[in-house]
Amino acid sequence: QVQLVESGGGLVQPGGSLRLSCAASGDIFRINSMAWYRQPPGKGRELVAHITSGGSDNYADFVKGRFTISRDNAKNTVYLQMNSLKPEDTAVYFCNAAGQYYSGLFFANTWGQGTQVTVSS
């Protein structure tokens, strides 16, 4: 079973930056895609950014130009560099992964526990 552990959240002032990390562990042969989602207070979960194993990325319009997703395939880790943070970026940020075990079975929709990001002065 794959496990995802997010870290790097916290309290930051508007205009500030944070870098989130998500490390995957388990009997993982490969991870095809990794993504960051977020859930603002009282709202549903929404896609923030996605990256493939080859490094192709895409972003939600509300973070384009401010956030950058990257990954280290050797470490099974995905990052989210968040710059120019706004109060509306306040949310719990979740990591998501899909890939394959050494057994040959695939996994998808695997989630971490989330990390809180609060943007406030």
Short mmCIF file of N, CA and C in Angstrom, two decimals, residues 6 35 43 120:
data_model
loop_
_atom_site.label_atom_id
_atom_site.label_comp_id
_atom_site.label_asym_id
_atom_site.label_seq_id
_atom_site.Cartn_x
_atom_site.Cartn_y
_atom_site.Cartn_z
N GLU A 6 2.45 14.70 3.43
CA GLU A 6 2.70 16.09 3.06
C GLU A 6 3.36 16.84 4.20
N ALA A 35 -0.16 15.04 -8.09
CA ALA A 35 -0.93 16.27 -8.15
C ALA A 35 -1.11 16.85 -6.76
N LYS A 43 -15.53 24.58 1.56
CA LYS A 43 -15.66 24.33 0.13
C LYS A 43 -15.18 22.93 -0.22
N SER A 120 -2.53 34.97 5.99
CA SER A 120 -3.20 36.01 6.77
C SER A 120 -2.17 36.98 7.34
#
